[in-house]
Every structure is written in C-alpha cells, then in structure tokens.
mmCIF file with all atom_site columns, N, CA and C in Angstrom:
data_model
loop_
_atom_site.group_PDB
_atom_site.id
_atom_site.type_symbol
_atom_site.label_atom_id
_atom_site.label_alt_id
_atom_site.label_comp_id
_atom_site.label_asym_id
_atom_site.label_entity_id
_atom_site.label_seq_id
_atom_site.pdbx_PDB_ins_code
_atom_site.Cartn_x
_atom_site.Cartn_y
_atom_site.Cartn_z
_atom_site.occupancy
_atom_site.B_iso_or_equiv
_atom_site.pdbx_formal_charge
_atom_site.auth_seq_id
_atom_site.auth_comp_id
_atom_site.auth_asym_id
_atom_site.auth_atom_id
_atom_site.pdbx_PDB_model_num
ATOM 1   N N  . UNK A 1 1  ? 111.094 95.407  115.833 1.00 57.00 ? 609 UNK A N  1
ATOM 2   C CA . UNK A 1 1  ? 110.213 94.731  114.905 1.00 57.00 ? 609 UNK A CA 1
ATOM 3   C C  . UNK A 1 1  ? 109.961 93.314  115.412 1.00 57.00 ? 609 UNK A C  1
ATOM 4   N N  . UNK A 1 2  ? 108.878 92.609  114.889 1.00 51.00 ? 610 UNK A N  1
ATOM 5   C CA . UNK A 1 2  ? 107.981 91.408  115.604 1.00 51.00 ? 610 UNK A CA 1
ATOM 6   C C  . UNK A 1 2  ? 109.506 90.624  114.543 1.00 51.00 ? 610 UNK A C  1
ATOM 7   N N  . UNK A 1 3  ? 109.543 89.148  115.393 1.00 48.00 ? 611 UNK A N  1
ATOM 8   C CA . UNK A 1 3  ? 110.295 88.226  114.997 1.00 48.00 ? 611 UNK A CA 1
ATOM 9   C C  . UNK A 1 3  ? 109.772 88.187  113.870 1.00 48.00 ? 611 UNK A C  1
ATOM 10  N N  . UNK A 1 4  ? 110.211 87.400  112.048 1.00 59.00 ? 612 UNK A N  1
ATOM 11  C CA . UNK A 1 4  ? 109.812 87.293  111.394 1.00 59.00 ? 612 UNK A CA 1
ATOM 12  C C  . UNK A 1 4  ? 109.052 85.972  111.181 1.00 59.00 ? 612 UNK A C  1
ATOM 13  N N  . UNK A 1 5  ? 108.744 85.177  111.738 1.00 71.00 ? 613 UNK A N  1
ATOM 14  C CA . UNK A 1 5  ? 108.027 84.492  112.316 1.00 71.00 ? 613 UNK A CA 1
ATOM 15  C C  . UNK A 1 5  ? 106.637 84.561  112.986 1.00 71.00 ? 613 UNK A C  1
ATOM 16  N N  . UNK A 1 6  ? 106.347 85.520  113.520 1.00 78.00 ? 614 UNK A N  1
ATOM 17  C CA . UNK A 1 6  ? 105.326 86.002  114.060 1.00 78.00 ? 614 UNK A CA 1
ATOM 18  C C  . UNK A 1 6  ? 104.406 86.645  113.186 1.00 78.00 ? 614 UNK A C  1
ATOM 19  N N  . UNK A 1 7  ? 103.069 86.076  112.831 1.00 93.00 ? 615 UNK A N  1
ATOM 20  C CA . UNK A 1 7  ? 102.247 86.067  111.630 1.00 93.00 ? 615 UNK A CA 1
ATOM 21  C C  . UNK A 1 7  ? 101.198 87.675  112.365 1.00 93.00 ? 615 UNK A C  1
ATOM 22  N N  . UNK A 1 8  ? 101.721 88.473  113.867 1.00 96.00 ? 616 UNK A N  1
ATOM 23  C CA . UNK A 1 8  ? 101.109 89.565  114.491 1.00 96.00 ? 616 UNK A CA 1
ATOM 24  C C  . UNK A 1 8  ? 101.920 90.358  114.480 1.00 96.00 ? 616 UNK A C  1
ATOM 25  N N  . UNK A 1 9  ? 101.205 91.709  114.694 1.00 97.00 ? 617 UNK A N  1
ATOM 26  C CA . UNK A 1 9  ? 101.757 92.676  115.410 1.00 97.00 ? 617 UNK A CA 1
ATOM 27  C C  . UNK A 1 9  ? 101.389 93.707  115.968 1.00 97.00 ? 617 UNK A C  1
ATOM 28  N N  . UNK A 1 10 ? 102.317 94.546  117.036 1.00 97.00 ? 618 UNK A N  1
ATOM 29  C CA . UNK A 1 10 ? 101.356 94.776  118.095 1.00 97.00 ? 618 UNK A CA 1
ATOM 30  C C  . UNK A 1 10 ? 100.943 96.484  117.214 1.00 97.00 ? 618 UNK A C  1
ATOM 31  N N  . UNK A 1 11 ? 100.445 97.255  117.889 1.00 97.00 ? 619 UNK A N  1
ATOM 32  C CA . UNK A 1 11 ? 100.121 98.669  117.226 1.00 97.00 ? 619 UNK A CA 1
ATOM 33  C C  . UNK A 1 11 ? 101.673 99.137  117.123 1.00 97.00 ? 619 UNK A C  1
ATOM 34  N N  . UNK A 1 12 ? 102.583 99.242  118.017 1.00 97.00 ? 620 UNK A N  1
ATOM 35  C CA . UNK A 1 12 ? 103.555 99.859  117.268 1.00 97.00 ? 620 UNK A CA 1
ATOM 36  C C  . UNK A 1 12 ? 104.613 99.186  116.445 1.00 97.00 ? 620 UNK A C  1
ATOM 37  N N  . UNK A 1 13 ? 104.158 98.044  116.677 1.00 97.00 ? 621 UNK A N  1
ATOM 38  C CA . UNK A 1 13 ? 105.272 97.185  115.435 1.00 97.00 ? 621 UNK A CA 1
ATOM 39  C C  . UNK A 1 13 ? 104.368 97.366  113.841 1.00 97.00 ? 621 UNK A C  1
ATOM 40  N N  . UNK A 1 14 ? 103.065 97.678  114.027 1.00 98.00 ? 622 UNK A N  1
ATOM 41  C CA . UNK A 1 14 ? 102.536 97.501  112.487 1.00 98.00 ? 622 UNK A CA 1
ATOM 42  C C  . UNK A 1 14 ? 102.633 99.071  112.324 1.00 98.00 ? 622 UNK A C  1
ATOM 43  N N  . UNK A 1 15 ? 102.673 100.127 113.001 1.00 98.00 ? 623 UNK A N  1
ATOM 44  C CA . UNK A 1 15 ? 103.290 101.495 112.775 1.00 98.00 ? 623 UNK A CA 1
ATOM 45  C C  . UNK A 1 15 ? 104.768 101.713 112.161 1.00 98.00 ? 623 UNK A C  1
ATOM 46  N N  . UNK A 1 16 ? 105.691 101.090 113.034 1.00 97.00 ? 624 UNK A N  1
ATOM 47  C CA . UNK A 1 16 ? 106.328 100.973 112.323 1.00 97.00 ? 624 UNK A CA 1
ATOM 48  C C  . UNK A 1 16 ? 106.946 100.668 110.642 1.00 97.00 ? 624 UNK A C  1
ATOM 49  N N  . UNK A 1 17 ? 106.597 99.684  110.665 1.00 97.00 ? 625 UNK A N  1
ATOM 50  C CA . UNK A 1 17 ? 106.206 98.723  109.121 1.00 97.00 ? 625 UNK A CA 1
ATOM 51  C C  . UNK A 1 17 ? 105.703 99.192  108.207 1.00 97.00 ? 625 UNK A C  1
ATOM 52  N N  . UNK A 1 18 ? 104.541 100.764 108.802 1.00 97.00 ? 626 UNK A N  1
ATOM 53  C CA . UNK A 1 18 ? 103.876 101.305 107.449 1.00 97.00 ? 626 UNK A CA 1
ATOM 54  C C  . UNK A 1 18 ? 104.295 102.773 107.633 1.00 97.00 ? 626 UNK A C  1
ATOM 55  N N  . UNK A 1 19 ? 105.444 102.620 108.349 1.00 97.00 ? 627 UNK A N  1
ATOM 56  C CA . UNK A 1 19 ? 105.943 104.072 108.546 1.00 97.00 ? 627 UNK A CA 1
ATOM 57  C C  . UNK A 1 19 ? 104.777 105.483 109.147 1.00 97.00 ? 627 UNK A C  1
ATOM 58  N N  . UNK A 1 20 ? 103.866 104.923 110.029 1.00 97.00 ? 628 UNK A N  1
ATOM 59  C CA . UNK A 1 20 ? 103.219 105.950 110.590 1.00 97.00 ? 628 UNK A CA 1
ATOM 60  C C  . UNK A 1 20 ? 103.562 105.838 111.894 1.00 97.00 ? 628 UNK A C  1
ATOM 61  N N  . UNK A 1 21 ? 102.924 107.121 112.772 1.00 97.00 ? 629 UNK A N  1
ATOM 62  C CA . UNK A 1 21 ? 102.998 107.235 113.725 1.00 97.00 ? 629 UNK A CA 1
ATOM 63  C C  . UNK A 1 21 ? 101.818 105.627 114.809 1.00 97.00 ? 629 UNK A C  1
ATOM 64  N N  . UNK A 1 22 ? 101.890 105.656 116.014 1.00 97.00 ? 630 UNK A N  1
ATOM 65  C CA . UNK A 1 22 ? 101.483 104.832 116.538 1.00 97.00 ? 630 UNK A CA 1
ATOM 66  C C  . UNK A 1 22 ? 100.306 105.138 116.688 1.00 97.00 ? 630 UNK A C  1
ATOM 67  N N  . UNK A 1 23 ? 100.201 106.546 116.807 1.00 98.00 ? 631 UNK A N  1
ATOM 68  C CA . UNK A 1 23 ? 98.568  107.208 117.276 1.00 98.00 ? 631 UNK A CA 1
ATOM 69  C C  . UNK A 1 23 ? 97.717  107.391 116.021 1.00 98.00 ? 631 UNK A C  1
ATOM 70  N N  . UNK A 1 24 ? 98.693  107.601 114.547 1.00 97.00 ? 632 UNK A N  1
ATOM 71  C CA . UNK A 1 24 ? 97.576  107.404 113.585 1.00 97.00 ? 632 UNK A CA 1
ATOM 72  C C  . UNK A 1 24 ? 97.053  106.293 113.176 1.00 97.00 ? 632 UNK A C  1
ATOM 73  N N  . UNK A 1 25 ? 97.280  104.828 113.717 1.00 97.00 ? 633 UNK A N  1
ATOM 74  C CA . UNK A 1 25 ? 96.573  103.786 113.988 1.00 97.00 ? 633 UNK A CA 1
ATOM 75  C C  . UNK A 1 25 ? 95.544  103.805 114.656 1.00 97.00 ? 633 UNK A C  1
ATOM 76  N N  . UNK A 1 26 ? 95.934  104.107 115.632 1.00 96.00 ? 634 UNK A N  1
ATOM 77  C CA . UNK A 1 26 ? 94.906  104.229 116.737 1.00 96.00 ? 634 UNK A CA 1
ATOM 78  C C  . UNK A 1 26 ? 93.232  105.179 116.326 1.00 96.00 ? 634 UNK A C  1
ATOM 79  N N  . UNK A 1 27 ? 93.914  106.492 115.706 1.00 97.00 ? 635 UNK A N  1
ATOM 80  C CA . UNK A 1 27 ? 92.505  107.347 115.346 1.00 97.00 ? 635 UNK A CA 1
ATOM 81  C C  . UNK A 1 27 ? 91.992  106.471 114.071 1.00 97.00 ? 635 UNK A C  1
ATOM 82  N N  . UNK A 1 28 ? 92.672  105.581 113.070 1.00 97.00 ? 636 UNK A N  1
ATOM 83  C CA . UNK A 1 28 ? 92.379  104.777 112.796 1.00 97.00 ? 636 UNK A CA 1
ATOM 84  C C  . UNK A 1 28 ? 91.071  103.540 112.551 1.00 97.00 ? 636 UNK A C  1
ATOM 85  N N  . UNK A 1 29 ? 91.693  102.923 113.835 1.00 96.00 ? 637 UNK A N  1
ATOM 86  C CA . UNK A 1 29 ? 90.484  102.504 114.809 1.00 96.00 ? 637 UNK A CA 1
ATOM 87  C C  . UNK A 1 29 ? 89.732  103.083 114.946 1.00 96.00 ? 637 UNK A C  1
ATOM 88  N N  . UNK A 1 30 ? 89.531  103.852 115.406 1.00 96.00 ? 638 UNK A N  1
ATOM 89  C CA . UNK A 1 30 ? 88.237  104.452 115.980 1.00 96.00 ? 638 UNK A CA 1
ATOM 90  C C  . UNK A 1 30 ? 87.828  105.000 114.907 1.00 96.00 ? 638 UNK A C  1
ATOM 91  N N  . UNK A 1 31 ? 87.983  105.892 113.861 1.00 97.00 ? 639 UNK A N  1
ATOM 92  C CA . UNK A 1 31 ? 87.465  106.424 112.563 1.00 97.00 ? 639 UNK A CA 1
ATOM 93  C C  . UNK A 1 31 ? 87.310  105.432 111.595 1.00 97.00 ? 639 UNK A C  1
ATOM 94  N N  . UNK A 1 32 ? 87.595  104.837 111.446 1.00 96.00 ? 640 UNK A N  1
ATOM 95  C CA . UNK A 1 32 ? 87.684  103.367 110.138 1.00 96.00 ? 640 UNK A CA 1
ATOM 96  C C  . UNK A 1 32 ? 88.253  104.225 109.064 1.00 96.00 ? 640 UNK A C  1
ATOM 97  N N  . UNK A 1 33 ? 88.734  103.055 108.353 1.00 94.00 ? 641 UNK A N  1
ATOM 98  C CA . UNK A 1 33 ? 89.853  103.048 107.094 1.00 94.00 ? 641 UNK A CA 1
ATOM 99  C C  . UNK A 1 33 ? 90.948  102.643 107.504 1.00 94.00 ? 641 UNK A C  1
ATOM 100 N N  . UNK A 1 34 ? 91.189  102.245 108.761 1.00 96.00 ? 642 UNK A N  1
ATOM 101 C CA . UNK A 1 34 ? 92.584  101.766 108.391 1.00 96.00 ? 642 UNK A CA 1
ATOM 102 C C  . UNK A 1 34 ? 92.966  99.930  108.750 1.00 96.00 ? 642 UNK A C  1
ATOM 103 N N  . UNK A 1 35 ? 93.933  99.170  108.687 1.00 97.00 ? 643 UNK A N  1
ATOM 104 C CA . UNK A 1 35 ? 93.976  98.097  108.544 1.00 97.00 ? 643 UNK A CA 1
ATOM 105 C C  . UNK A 1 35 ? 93.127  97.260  109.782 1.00 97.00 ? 643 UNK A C  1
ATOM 106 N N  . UNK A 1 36 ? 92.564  95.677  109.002 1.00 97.00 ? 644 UNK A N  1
ATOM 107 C CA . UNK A 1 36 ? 91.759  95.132  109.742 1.00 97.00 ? 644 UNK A CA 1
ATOM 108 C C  . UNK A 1 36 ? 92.355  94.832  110.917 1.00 97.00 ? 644 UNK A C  1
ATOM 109 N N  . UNK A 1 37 ? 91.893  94.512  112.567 1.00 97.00 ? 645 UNK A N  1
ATOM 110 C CA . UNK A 1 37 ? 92.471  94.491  113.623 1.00 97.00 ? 645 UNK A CA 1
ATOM 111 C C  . UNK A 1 37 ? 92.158  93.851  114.529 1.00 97.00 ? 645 UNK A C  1
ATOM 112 N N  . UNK A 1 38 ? 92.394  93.169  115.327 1.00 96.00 ? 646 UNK A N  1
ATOM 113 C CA . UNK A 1 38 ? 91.948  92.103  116.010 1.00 96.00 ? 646 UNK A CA 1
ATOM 114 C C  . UNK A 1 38 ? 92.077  92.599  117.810 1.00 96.00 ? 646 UNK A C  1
ATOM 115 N N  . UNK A 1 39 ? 91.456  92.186  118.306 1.00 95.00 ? 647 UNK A N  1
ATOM 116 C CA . UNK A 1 39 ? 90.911  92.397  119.849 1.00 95.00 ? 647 UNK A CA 1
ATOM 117 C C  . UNK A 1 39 ? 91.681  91.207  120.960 1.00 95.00 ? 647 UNK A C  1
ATOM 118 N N  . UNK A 1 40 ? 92.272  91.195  121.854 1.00 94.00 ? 648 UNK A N  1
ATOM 119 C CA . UNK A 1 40 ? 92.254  90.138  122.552 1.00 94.00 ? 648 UNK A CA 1
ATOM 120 C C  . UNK A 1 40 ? 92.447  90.590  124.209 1.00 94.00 ? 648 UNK A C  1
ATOM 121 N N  . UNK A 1 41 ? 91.063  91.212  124.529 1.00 95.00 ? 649 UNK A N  1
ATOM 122 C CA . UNK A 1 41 ? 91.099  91.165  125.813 1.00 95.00 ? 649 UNK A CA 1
ATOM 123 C C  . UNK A 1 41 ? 91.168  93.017  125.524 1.00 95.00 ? 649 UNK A C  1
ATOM 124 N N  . UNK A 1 42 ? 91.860  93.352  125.986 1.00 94.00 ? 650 UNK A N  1
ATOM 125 C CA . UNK A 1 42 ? 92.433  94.904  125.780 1.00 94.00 ? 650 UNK A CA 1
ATOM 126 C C  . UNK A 1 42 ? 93.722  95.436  125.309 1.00 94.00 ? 650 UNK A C  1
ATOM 127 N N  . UNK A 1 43 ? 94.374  94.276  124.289 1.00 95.00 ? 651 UNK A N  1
ATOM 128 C CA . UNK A 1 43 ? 95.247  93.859  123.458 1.00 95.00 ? 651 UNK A CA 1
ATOM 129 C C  . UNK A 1 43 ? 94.784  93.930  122.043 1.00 95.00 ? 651 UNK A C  1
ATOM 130 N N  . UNK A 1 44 ? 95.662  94.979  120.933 1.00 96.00 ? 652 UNK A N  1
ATOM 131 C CA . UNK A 1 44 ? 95.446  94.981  119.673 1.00 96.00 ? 652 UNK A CA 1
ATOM 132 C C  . UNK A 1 44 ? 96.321  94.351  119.111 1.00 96.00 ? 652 UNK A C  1
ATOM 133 N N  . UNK A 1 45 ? 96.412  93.453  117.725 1.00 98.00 ? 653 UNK A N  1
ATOM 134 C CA . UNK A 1 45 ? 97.352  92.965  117.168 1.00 98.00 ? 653 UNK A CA 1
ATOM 135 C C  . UNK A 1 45 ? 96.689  92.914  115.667 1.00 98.00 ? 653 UNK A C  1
ATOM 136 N N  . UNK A 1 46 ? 98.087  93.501  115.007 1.00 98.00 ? 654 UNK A N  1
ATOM 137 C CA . UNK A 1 46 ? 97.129  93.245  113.635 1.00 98.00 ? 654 UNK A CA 1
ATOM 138 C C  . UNK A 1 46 ? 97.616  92.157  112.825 1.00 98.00 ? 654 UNK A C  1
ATOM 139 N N  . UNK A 1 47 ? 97.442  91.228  111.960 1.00 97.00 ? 655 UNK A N  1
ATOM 140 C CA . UNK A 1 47 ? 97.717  90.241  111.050 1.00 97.00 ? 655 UNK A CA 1
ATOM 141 C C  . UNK A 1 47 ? 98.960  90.638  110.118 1.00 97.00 ? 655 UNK A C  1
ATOM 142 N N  . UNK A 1 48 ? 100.018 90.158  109.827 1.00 96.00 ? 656 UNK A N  1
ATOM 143 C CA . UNK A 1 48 ? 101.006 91.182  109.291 1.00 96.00 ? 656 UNK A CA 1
ATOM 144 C C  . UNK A 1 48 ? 100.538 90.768  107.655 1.00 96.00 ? 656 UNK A C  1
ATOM 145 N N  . UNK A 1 49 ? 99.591  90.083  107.612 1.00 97.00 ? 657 UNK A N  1
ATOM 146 C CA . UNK A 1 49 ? 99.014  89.747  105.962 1.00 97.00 ? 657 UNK A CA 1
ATOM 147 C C  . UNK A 1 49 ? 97.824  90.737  105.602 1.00 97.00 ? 657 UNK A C  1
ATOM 148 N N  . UNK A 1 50 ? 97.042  91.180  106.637 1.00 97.00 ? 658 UNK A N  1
ATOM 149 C CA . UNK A 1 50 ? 96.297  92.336  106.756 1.00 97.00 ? 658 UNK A CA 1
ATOM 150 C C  . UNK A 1 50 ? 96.757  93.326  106.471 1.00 97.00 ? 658 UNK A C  1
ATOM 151 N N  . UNK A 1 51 ? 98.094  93.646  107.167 1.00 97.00 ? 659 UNK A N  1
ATOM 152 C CA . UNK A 1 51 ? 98.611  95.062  107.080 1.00 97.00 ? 659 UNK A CA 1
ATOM 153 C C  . UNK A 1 51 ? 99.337  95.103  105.456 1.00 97.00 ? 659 UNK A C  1
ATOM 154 N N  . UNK A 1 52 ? 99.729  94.272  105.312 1.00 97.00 ? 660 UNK A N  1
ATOM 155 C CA . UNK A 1 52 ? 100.226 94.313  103.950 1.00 97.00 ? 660 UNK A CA 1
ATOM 156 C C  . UNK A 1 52 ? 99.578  94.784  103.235 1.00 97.00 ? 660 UNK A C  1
ATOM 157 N N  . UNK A 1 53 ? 98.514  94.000  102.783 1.00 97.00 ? 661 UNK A N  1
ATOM 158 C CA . UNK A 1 53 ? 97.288  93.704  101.856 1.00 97.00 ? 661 UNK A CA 1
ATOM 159 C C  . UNK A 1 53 ? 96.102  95.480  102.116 1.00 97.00 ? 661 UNK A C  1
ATOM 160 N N  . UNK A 1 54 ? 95.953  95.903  103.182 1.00 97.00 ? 662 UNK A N  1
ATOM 161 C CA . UNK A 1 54 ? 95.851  97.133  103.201 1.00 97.00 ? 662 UNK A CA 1
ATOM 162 C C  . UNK A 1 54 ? 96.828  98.264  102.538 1.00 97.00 ? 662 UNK A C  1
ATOM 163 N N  . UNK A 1 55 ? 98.381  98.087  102.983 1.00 96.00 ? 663 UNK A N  1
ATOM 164 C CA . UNK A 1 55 ? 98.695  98.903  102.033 1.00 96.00 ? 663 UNK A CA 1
ATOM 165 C C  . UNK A 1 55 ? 99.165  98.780  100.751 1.00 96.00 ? 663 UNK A C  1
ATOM 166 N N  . UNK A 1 56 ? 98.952  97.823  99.872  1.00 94.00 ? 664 UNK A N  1
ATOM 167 C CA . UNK A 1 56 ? 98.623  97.264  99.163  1.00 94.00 ? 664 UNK A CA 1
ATOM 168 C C  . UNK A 1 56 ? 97.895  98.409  98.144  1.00 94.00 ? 664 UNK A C  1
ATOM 169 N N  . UNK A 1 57 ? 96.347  98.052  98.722  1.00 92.00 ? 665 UNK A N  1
ATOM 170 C CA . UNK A 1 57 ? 95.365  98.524  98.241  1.00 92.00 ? 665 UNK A CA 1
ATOM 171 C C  . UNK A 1 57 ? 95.381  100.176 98.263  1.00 92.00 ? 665 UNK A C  1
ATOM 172 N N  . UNK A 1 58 ? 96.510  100.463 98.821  1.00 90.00 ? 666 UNK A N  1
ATOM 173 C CA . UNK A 1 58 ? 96.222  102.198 98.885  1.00 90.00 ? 666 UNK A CA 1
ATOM 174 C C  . UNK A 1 58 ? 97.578  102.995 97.733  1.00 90.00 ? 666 UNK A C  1
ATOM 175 N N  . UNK A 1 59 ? 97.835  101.815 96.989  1.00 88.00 ? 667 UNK A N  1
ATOM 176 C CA . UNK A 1 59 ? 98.954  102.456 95.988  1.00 88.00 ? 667 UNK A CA 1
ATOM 177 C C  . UNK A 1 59 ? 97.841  103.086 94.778  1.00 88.00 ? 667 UNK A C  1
ATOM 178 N N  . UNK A 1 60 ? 98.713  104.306 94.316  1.00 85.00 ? 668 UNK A N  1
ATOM 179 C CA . UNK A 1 60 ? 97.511  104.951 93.001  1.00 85.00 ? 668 UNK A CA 1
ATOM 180 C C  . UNK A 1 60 ? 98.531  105.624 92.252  1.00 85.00 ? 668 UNK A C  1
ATOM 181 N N  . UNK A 1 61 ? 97.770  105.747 90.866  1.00 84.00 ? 669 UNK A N  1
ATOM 182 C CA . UNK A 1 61 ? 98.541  106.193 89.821  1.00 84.00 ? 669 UNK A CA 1
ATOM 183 C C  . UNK A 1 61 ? 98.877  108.106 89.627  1.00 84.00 ? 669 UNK A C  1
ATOM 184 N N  . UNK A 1 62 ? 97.804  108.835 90.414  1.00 87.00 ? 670 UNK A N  1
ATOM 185 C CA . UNK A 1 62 ? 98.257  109.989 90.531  1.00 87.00 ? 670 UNK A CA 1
ATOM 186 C C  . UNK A 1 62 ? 97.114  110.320 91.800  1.00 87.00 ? 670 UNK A C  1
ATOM 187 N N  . UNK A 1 63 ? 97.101  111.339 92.368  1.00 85.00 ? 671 UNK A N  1
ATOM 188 C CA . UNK A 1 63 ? 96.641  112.162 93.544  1.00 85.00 ? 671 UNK A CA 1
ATOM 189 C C  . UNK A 1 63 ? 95.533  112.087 93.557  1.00 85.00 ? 671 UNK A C  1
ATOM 190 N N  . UNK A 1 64 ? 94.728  112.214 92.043  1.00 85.00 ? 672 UNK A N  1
ATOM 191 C CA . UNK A 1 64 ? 93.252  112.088 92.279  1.00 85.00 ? 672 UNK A CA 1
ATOM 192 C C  . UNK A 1 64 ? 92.619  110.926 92.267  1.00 85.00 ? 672 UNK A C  1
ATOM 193 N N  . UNK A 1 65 ? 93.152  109.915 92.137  1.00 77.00 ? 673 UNK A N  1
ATOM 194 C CA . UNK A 1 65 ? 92.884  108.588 92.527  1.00 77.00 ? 673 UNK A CA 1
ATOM 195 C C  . UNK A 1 65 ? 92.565  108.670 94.012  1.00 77.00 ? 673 UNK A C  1
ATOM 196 N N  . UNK A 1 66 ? 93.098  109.184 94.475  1.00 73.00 ? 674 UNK A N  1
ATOM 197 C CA . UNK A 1 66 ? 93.572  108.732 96.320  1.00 73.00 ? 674 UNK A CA 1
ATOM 198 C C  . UNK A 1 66 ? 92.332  109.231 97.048  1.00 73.00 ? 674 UNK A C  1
ATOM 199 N N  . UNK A 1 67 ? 91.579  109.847 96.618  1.00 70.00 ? 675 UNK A N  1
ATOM 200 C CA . UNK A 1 67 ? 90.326  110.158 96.867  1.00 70.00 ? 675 UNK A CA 1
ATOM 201 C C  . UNK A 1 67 ? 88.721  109.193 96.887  1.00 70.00 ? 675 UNK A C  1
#
C-alpha cells in the first residue's frame, strides 16, 4: 500500500484499497464508470480522494438501486 502520505496511487495500490482485481480497473478505463484517473506520460495514478469519493457513491440500499 502507497505511504499514507501519498495523496496517489498507482493501479494496483487503488485495486487493492477497493478490493478489486488490477485488470478490473483497467477495463474500467477503457469502458468508463470507474474512478476518475490521471495520465502522466504512460503512468496511471489515481487521487486516493477520487477513489474514495467514487466508492462512496456506489453504496445502495438494496440491489435494485445498483442499477
């Protein structure tokens, strides 16, 4: 895990953190819906206030919400 200090993280440290795999980030990316993500060069890092705040927004009160 990223120092707690470190306001980034890389694809598999923010996998970690939301308990997915590394690659369902990734299809992610490329499909949209999943947390906002930043570019640097050919380097991904996501905001660890982003990633929060995404899953955040994906808590629901029963199944058909989640839709």
């Amino acid at each position: 895990m990223a120092a707690k200090t470190s306001p980034h993280l890389t694809n598999s440290e923010a996998a970690e953190f939301l308990r997915l795999s590394p690659r369902t980030l990734e299809k992610l990316r490329v499909i949209g819906g999943g947390p906002p993500f930043k570019k640097f060069g050919r380097r991904v890092l996501y905001s660890l206030v982003d990633v929060e705040l995404w899953a955040n927004r994906r808590s629901f009160d029963n199944t058909s919400q989640a839709n």
